[in-house]
PDB file of C-alpha atoms in Angstrom:
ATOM      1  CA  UNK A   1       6.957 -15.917 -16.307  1.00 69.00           C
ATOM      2  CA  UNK A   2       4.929 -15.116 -13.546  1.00 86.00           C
ATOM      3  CA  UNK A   3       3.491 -17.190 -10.641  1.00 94.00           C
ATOM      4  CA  UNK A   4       0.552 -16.887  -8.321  1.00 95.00           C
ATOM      5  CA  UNK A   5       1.010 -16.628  -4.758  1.00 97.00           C
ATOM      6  CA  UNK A   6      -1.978 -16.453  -2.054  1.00 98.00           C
ATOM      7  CA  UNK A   7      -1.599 -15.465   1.927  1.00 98.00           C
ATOM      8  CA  UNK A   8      -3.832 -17.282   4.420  1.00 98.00           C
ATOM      9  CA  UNK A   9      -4.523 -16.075   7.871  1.00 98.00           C
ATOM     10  CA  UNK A  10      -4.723 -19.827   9.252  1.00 98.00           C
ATOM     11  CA  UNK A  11      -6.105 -21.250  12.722  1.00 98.00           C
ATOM     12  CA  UNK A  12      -8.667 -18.135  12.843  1.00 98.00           C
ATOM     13  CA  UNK A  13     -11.567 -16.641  11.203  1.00 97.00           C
ATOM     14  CA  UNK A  14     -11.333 -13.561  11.870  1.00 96.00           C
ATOM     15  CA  UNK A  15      -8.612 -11.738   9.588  1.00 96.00           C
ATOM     16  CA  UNK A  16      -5.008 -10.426  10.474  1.00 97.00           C
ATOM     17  CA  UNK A  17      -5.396 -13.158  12.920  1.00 98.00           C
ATOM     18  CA  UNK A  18      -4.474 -16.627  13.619  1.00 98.00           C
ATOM     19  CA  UNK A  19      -1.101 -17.522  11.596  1.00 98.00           C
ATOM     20  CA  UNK A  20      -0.367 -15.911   7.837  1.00 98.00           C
ATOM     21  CA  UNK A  21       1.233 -18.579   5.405  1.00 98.00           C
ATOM     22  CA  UNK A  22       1.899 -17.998   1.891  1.00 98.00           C
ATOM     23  CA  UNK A  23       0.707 -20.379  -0.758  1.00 98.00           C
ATOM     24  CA  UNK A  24       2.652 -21.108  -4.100  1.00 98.00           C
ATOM     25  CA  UNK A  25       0.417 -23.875  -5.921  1.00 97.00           C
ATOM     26  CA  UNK A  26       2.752 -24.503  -8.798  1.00 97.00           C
ATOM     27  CA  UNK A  27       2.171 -26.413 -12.175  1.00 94.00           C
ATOM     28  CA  UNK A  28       5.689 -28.467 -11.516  1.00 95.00           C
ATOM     29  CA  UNK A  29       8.450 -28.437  -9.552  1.00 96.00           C
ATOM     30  CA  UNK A  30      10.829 -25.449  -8.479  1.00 96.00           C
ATOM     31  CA  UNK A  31      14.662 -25.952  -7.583  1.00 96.00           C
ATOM     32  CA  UNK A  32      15.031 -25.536  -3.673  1.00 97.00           C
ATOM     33  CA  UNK A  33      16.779 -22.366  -3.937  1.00 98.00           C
ATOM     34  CA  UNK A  34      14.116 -20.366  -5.956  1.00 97.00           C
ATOM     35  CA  UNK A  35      12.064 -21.476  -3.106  1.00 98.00           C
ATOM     36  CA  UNK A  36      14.173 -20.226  -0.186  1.00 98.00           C
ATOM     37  CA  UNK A  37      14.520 -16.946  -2.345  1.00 97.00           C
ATOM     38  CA  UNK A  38      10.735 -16.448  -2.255  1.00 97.00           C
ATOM     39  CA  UNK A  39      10.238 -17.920   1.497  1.00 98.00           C
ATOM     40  CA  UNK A  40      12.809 -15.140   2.333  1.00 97.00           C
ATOM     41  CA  UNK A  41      11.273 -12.741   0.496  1.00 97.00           C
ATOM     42  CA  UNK A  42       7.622 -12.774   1.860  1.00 97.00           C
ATOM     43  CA  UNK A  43       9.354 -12.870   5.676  1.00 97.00           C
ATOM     44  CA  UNK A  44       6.112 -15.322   7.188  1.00 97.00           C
ATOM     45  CA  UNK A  45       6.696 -18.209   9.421  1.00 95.00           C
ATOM     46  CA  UNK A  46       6.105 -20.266   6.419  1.00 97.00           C
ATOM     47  CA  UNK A  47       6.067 -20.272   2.684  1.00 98.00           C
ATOM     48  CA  UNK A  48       4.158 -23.267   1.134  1.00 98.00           C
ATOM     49  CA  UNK A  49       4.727 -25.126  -1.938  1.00 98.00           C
ATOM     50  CA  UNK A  50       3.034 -27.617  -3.434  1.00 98.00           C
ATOM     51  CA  UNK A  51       2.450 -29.186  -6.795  1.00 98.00           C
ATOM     52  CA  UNK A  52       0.359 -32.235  -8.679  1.00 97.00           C
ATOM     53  CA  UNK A  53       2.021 -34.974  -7.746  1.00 97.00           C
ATOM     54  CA  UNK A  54       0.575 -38.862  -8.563  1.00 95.00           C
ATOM     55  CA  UNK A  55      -3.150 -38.329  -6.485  1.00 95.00           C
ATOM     56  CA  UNK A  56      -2.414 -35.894  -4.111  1.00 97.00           C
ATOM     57  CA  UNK A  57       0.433 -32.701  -3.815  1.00 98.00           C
ATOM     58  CA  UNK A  58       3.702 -32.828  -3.291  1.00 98.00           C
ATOM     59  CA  UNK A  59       4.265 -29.821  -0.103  1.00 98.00           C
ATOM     60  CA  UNK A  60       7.486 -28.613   1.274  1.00 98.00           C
ATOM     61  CA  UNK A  61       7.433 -25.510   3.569  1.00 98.00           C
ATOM     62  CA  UNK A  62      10.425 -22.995   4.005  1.00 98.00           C
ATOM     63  CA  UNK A  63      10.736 -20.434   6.679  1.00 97.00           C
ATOM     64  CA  UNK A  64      12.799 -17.401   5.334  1.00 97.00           C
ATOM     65  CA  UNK A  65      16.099 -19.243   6.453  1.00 96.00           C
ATOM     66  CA  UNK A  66      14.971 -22.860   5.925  1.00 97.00           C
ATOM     67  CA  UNK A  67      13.269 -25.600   5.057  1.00 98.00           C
ATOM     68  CA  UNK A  68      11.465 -27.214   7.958  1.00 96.00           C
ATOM     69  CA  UNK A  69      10.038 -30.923   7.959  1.00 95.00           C
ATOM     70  CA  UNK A  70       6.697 -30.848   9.079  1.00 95.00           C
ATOM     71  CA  UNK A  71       4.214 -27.366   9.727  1.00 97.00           C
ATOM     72  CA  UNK A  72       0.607 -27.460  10.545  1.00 97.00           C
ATOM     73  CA  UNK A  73      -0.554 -23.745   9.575  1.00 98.00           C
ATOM     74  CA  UNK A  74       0.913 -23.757   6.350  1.00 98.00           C
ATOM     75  CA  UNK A  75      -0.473 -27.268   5.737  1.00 98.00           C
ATOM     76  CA  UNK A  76      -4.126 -25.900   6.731  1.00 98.00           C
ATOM     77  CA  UNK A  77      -2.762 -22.747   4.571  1.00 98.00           C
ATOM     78  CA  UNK A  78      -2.493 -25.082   1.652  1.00 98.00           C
ATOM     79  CA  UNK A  79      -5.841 -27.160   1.969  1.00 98.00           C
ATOM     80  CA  UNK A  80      -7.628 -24.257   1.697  1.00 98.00           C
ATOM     81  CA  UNK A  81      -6.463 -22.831  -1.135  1.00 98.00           C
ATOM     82  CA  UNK A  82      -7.036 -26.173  -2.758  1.00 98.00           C
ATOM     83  CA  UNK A  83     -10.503 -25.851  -1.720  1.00 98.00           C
ATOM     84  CA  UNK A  84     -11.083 -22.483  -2.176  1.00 97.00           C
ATOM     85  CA  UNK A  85     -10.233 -22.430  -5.865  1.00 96.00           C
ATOM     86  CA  UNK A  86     -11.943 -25.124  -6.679  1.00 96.00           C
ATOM     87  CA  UNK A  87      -8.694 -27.186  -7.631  1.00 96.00           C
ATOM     88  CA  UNK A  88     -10.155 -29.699  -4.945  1.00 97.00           C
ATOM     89  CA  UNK A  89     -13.565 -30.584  -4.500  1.00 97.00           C
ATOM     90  CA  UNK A  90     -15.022 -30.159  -0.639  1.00 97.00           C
ATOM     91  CA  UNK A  91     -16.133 -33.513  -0.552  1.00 98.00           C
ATOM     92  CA  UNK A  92     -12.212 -35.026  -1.726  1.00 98.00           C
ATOM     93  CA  UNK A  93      -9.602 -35.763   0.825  1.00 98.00           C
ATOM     94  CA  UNK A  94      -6.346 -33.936   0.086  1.00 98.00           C
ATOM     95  CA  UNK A  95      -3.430 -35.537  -0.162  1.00 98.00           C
ATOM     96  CA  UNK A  96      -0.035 -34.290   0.556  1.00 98.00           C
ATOM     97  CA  UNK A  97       3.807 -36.165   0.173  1.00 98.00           C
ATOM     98  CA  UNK A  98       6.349 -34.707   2.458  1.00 98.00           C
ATOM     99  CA  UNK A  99       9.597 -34.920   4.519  1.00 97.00           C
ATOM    100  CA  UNK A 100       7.449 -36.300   6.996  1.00 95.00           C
ATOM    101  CA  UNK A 101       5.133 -38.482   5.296  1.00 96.00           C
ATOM    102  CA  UNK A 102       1.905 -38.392   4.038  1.00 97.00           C
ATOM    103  CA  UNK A 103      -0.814 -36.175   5.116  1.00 98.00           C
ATOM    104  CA  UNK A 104      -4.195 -35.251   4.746  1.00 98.00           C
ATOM    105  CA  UNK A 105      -6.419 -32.582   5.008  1.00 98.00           C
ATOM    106  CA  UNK A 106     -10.444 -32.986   4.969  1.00 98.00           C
ATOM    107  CA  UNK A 107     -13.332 -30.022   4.947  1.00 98.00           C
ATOM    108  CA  UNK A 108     -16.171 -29.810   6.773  1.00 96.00           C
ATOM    109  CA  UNK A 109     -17.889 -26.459   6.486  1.00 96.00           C
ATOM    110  CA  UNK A 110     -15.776 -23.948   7.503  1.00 96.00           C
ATOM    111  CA  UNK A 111     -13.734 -25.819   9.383  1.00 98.00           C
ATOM    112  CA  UNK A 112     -10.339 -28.423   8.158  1.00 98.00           C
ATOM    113  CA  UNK A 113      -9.188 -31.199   9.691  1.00 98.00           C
ATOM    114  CA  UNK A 114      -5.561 -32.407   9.297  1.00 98.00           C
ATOM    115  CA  UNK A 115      -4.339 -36.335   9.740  1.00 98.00           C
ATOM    116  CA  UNK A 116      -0.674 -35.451  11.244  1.00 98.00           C
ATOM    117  CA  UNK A 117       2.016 -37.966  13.218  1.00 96.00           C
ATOM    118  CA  UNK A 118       1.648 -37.653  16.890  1.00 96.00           C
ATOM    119  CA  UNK A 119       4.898 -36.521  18.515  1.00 95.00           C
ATOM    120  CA  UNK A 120       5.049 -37.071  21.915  1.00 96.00           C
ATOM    121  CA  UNK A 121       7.605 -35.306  24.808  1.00 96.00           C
ATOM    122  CA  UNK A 122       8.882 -37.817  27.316  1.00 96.00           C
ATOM    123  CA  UNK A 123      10.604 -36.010  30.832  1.00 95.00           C
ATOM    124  CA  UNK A 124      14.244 -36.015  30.308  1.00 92.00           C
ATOM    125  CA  UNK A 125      16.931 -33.409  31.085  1.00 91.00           C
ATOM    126  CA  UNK A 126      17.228 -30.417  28.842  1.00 90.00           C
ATOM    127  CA  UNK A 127      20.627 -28.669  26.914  1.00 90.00           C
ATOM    128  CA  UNK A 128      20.277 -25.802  28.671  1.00 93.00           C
ATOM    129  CA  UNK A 129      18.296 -23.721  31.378  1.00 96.00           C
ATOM    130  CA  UNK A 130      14.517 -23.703  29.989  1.00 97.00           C
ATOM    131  CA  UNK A 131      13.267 -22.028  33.213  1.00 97.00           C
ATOM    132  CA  UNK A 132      16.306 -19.639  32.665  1.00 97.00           C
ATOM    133  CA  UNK A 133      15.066 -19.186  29.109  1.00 97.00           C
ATOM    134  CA  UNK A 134      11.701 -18.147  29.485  1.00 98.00           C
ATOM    135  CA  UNK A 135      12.034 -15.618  32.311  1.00 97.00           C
ATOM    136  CA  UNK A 136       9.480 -18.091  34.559  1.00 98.00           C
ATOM    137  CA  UNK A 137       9.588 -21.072  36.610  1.00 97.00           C
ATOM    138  CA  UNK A 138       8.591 -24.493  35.035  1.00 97.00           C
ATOM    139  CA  UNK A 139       6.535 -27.082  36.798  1.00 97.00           C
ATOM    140  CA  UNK A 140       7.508 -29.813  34.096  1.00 96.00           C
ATOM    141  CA  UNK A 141       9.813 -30.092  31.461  1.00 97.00           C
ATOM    142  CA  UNK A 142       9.447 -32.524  28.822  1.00 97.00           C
ATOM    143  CA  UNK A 143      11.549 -33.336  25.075  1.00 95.00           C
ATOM    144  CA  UNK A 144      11.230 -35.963  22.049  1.00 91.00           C
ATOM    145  CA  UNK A 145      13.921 -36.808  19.636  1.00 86.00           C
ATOM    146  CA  UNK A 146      12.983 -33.837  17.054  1.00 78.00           C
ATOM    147  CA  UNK A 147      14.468 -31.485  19.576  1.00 84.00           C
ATOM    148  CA  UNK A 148      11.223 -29.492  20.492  1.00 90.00           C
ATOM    149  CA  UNK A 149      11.336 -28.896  24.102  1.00 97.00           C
ATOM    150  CA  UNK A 150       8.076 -28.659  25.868  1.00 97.00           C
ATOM    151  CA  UNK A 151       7.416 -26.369  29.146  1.00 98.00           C
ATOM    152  CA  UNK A 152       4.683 -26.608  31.373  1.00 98.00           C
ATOM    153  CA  UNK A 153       4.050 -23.209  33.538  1.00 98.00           C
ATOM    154  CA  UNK A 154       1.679 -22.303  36.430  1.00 98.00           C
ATOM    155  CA  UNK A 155      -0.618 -20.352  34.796  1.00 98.00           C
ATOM    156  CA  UNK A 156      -2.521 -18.206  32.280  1.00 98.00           C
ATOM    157  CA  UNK A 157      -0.962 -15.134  33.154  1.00 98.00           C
ATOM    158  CA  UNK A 158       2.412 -16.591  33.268  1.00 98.00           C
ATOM    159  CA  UNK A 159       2.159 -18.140  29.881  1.00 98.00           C
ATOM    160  CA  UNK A 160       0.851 -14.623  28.553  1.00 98.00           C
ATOM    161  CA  UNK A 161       3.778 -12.589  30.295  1.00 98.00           C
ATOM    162  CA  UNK A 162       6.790 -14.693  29.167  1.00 98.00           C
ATOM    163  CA  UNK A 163       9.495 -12.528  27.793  1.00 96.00           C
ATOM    164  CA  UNK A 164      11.895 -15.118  26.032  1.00 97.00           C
ATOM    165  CA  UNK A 165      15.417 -14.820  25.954  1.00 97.00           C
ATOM    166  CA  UNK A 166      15.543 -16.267  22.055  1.00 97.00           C
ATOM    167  CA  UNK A 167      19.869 -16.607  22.267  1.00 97.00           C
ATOM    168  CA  UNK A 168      19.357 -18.588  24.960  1.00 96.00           C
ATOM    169  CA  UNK A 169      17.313 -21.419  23.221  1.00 95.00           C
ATOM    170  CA  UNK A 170      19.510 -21.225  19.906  1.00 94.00           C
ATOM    171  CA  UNK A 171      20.519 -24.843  18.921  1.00 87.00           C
ATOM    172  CA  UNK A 172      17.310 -26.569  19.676  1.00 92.00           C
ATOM    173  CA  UNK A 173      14.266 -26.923  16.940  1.00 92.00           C
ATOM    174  CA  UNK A 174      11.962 -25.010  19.624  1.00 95.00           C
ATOM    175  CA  UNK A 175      10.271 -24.736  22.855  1.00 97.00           C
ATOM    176  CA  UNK A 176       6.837 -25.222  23.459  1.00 98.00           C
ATOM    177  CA  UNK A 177       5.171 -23.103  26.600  1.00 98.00           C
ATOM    178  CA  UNK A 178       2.077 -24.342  27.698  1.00 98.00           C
ATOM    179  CA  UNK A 179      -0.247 -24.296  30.778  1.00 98.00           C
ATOM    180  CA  UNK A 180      -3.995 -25.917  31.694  1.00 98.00           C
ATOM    181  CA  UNK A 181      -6.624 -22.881  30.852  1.00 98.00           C
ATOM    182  CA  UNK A 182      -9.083 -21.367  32.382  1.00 97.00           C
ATOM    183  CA  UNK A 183     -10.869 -19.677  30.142  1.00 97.00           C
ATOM    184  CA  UNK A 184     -14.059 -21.069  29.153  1.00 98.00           C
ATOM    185  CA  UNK A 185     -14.013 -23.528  26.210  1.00 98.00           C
ATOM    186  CA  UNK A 186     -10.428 -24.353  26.118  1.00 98.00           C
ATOM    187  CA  UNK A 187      -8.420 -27.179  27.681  1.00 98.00           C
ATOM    188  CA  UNK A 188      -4.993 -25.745  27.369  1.00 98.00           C
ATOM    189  CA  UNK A 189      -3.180 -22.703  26.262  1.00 98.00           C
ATOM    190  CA  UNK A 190       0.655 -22.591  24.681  1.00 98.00           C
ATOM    191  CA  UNK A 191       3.195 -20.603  23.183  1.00 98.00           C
ATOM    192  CA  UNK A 192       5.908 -21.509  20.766  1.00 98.00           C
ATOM    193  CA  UNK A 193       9.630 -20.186  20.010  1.00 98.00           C
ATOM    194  CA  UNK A 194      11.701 -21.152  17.502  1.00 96.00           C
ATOM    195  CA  UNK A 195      14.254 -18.754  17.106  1.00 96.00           C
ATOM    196  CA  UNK A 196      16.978 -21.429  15.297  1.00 95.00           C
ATOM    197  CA  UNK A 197      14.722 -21.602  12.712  1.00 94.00           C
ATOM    198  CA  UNK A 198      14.252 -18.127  12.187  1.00 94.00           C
ATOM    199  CA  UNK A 199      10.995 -17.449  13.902  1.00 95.00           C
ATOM    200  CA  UNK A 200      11.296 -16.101  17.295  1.00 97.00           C
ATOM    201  CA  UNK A 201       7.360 -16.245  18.109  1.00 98.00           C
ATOM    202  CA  UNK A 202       5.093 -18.665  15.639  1.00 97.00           C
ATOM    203  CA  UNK A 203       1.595 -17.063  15.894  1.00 97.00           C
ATOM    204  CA  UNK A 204      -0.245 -20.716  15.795  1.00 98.00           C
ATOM    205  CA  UNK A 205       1.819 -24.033  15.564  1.00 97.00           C
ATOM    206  CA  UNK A 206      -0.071 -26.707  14.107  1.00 97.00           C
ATOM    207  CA  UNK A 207       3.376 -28.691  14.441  1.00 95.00           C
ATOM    208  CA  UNK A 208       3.284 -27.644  18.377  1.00 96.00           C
ATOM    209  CA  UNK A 209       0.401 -29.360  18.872  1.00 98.00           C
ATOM    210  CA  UNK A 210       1.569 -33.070  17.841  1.00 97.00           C
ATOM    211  CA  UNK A 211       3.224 -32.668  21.024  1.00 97.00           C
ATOM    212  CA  UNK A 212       1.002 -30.982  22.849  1.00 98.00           C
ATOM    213  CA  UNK A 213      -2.124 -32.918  22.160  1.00 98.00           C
ATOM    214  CA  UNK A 214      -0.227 -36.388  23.957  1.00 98.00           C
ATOM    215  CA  UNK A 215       1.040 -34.369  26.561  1.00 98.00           C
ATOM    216  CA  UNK A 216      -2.478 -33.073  28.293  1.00 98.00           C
ATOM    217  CA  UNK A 217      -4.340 -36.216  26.618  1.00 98.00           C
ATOM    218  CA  UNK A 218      -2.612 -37.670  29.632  1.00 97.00           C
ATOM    219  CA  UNK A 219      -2.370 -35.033  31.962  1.00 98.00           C
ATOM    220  CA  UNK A 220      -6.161 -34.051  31.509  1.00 98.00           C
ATOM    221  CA  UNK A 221      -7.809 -37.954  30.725  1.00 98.00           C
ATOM    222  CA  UNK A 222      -9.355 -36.626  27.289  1.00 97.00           C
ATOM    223  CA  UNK A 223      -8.701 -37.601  23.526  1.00 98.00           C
ATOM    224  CA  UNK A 224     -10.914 -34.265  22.413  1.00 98.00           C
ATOM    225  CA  UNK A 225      -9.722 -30.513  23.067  1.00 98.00           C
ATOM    226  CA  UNK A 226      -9.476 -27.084  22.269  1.00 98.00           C
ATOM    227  CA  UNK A 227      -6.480 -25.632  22.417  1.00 98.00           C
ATOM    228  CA  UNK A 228      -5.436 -21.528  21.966  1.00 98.00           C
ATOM    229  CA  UNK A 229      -2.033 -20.337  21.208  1.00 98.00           C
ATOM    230  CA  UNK A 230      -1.612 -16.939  22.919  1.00 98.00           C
ATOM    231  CA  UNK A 231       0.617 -15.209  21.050  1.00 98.00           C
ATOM    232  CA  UNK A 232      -0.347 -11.042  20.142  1.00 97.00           C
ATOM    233  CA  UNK A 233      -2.883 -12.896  16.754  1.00 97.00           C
ATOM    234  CA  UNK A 234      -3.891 -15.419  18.645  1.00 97.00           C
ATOM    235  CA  UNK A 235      -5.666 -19.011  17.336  1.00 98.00           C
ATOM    236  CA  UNK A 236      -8.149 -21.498  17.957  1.00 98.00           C
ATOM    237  CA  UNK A 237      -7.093 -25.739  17.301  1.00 98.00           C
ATOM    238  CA  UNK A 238      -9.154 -28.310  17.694  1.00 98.00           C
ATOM    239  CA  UNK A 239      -7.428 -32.130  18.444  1.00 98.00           C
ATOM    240  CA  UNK A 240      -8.060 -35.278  18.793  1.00 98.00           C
ATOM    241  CA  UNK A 241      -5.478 -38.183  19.903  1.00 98.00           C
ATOM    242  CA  UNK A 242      -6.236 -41.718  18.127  1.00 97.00           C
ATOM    243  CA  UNK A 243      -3.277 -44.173  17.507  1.00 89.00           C
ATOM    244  CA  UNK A 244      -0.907 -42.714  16.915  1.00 92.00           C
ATOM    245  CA  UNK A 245      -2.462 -39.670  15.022  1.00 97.00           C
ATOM    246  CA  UNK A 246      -3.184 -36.577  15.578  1.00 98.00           C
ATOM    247  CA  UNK A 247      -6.234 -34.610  14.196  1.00 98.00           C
ATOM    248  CA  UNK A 248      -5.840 -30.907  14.048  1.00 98.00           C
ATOM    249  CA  UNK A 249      -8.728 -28.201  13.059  1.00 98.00           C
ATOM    250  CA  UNK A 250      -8.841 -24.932  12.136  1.00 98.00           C
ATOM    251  CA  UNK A 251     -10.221 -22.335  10.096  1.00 98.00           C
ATOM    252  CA  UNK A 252      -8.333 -20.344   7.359  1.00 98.00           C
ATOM    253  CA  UNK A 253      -9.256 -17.271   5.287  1.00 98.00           C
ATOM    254  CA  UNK A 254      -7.351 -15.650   2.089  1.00 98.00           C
ATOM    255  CA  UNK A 255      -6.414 -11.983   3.047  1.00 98.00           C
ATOM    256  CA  UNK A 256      -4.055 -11.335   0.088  1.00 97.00           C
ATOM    257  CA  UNK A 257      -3.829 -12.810  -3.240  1.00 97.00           C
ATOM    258  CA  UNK A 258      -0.499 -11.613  -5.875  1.00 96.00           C
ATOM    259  CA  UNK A 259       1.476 -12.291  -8.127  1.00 95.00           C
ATOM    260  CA  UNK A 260       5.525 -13.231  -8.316  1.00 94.00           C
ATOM    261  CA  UNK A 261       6.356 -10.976 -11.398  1.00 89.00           C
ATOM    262  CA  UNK A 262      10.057 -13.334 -11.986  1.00 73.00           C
TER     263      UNK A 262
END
């Protein structure tokens, strides 16, 4: 028995950018092991799968070593494959159950919005040397009760030159790296690290920017931004703070489409 499986460059629209997540829309559920097997075996920040489930899609997401409980790019990943085949209409909210609650995804051209929790960072004293950790001074360190650590640095070009020591930050979810921009049309620029999980450098963390989009809400007195993640592929998000949501846009395009000959 075979199974479809789609990649999506995700937070970009321009391929072999932005972040690649692989898409498993399946008929019914899988056991969590096949999943992990498959996760492993495409070796992307994410594997996504999802199935029919009441009126939405059930959606859990694996790295190759785990499952994780909440990830934006393979969420996007996953709306627009919905959309794309036709399995959702463009005008019809999706609806997804998982670990961390319902979520939903809406289209509007080329562009999808996601409805995900807000996770703020509070200051409060870190498990080990962040500063140390990144190779950089910090001006502000910040960290919320999922155990993703959030960095502020000086600039730019210290954001872009940050050579991690990944050992150093094993034990924590991961550590967000993030300074005001300056480059025309975007309000702040990040990096994120998760080498526990099994991804050293996330391309573009839709999960990242729960966090992030609190965090220079207040620092910058806006509830609308544009944020880029400058890893080497590089992506564009789009928030928006109300409540205590956060609204997260991006583009997506299919680059590969297979097939799981099992």
């Amino acid at each position: 028995m075979s199974q479809s499986i789609v990649q999506v460059d995700a937070f970009t629209d321009t391929p072999f950018a932005g972040n690649p997540a692989a898409v498993c829309l399946l008929t019914a559920p899988r056991d969590a092991e096949w999943m992990q097997h498959v996760a492993r075996e495409m070796n992307l920040s994410e594997t996504a799968f999802l199935y029919p489930e009441d009126d939405g899609f059930r959606l859990r997401w694996f790295t190759p070593i785990v499952e994780v409980p909440l990830c934006g790019h393979a969420t996007l990943a996953s709306a627009h494959v919905l959309y794309e085949t036709k399995a959702l209409d463009a005008a019809v909210t999706a609806r997804f159950f998982t670990l961390s609650g319902e979520l939903r995804a809406t289209k509007n051209g080329d562009w999808i919005t996601l409805d995900f929790p807000s996770r703020p960072v509070t200051p409060r004293r870190s498990p080990f040397d962040i500063a140390a950790a990144l190779g950089a001074p910090v001006l502000n360190i910040a960290g919320n009760d999922h155990q993703r650590w959030l960095a502020e640095v000086e600039s730019e070009e210290v954001l872009r030159a940050l050579t991690p020591n990944f050992a150093a930050m094993m034990g924590v979810y991961g550590v967000i790296a993030t300074c005001r921009a300056t480059t025309p049309g975007f309000d702040f620029m990040s990096r994120f690290f998760a080498p526990s999980i099994g991804i050293n450098e996330d391309p573009v963390t839709g999960g990242a920017h729960c966090s992030l989009t609190p965090y220079w809400a207040e620092a910058l007195g806006k509830t609308e931004m544009v944020g880029y993640q400058a890893s080497a592929r590089g992506g564009v998000v789009r928030v928006r703070l109300a409540d205590e949501r956060v609204y997260l846009s991006g583009q997506a395009l299919t680059v590969l489409r297979g097939e799981l000959t099992l």
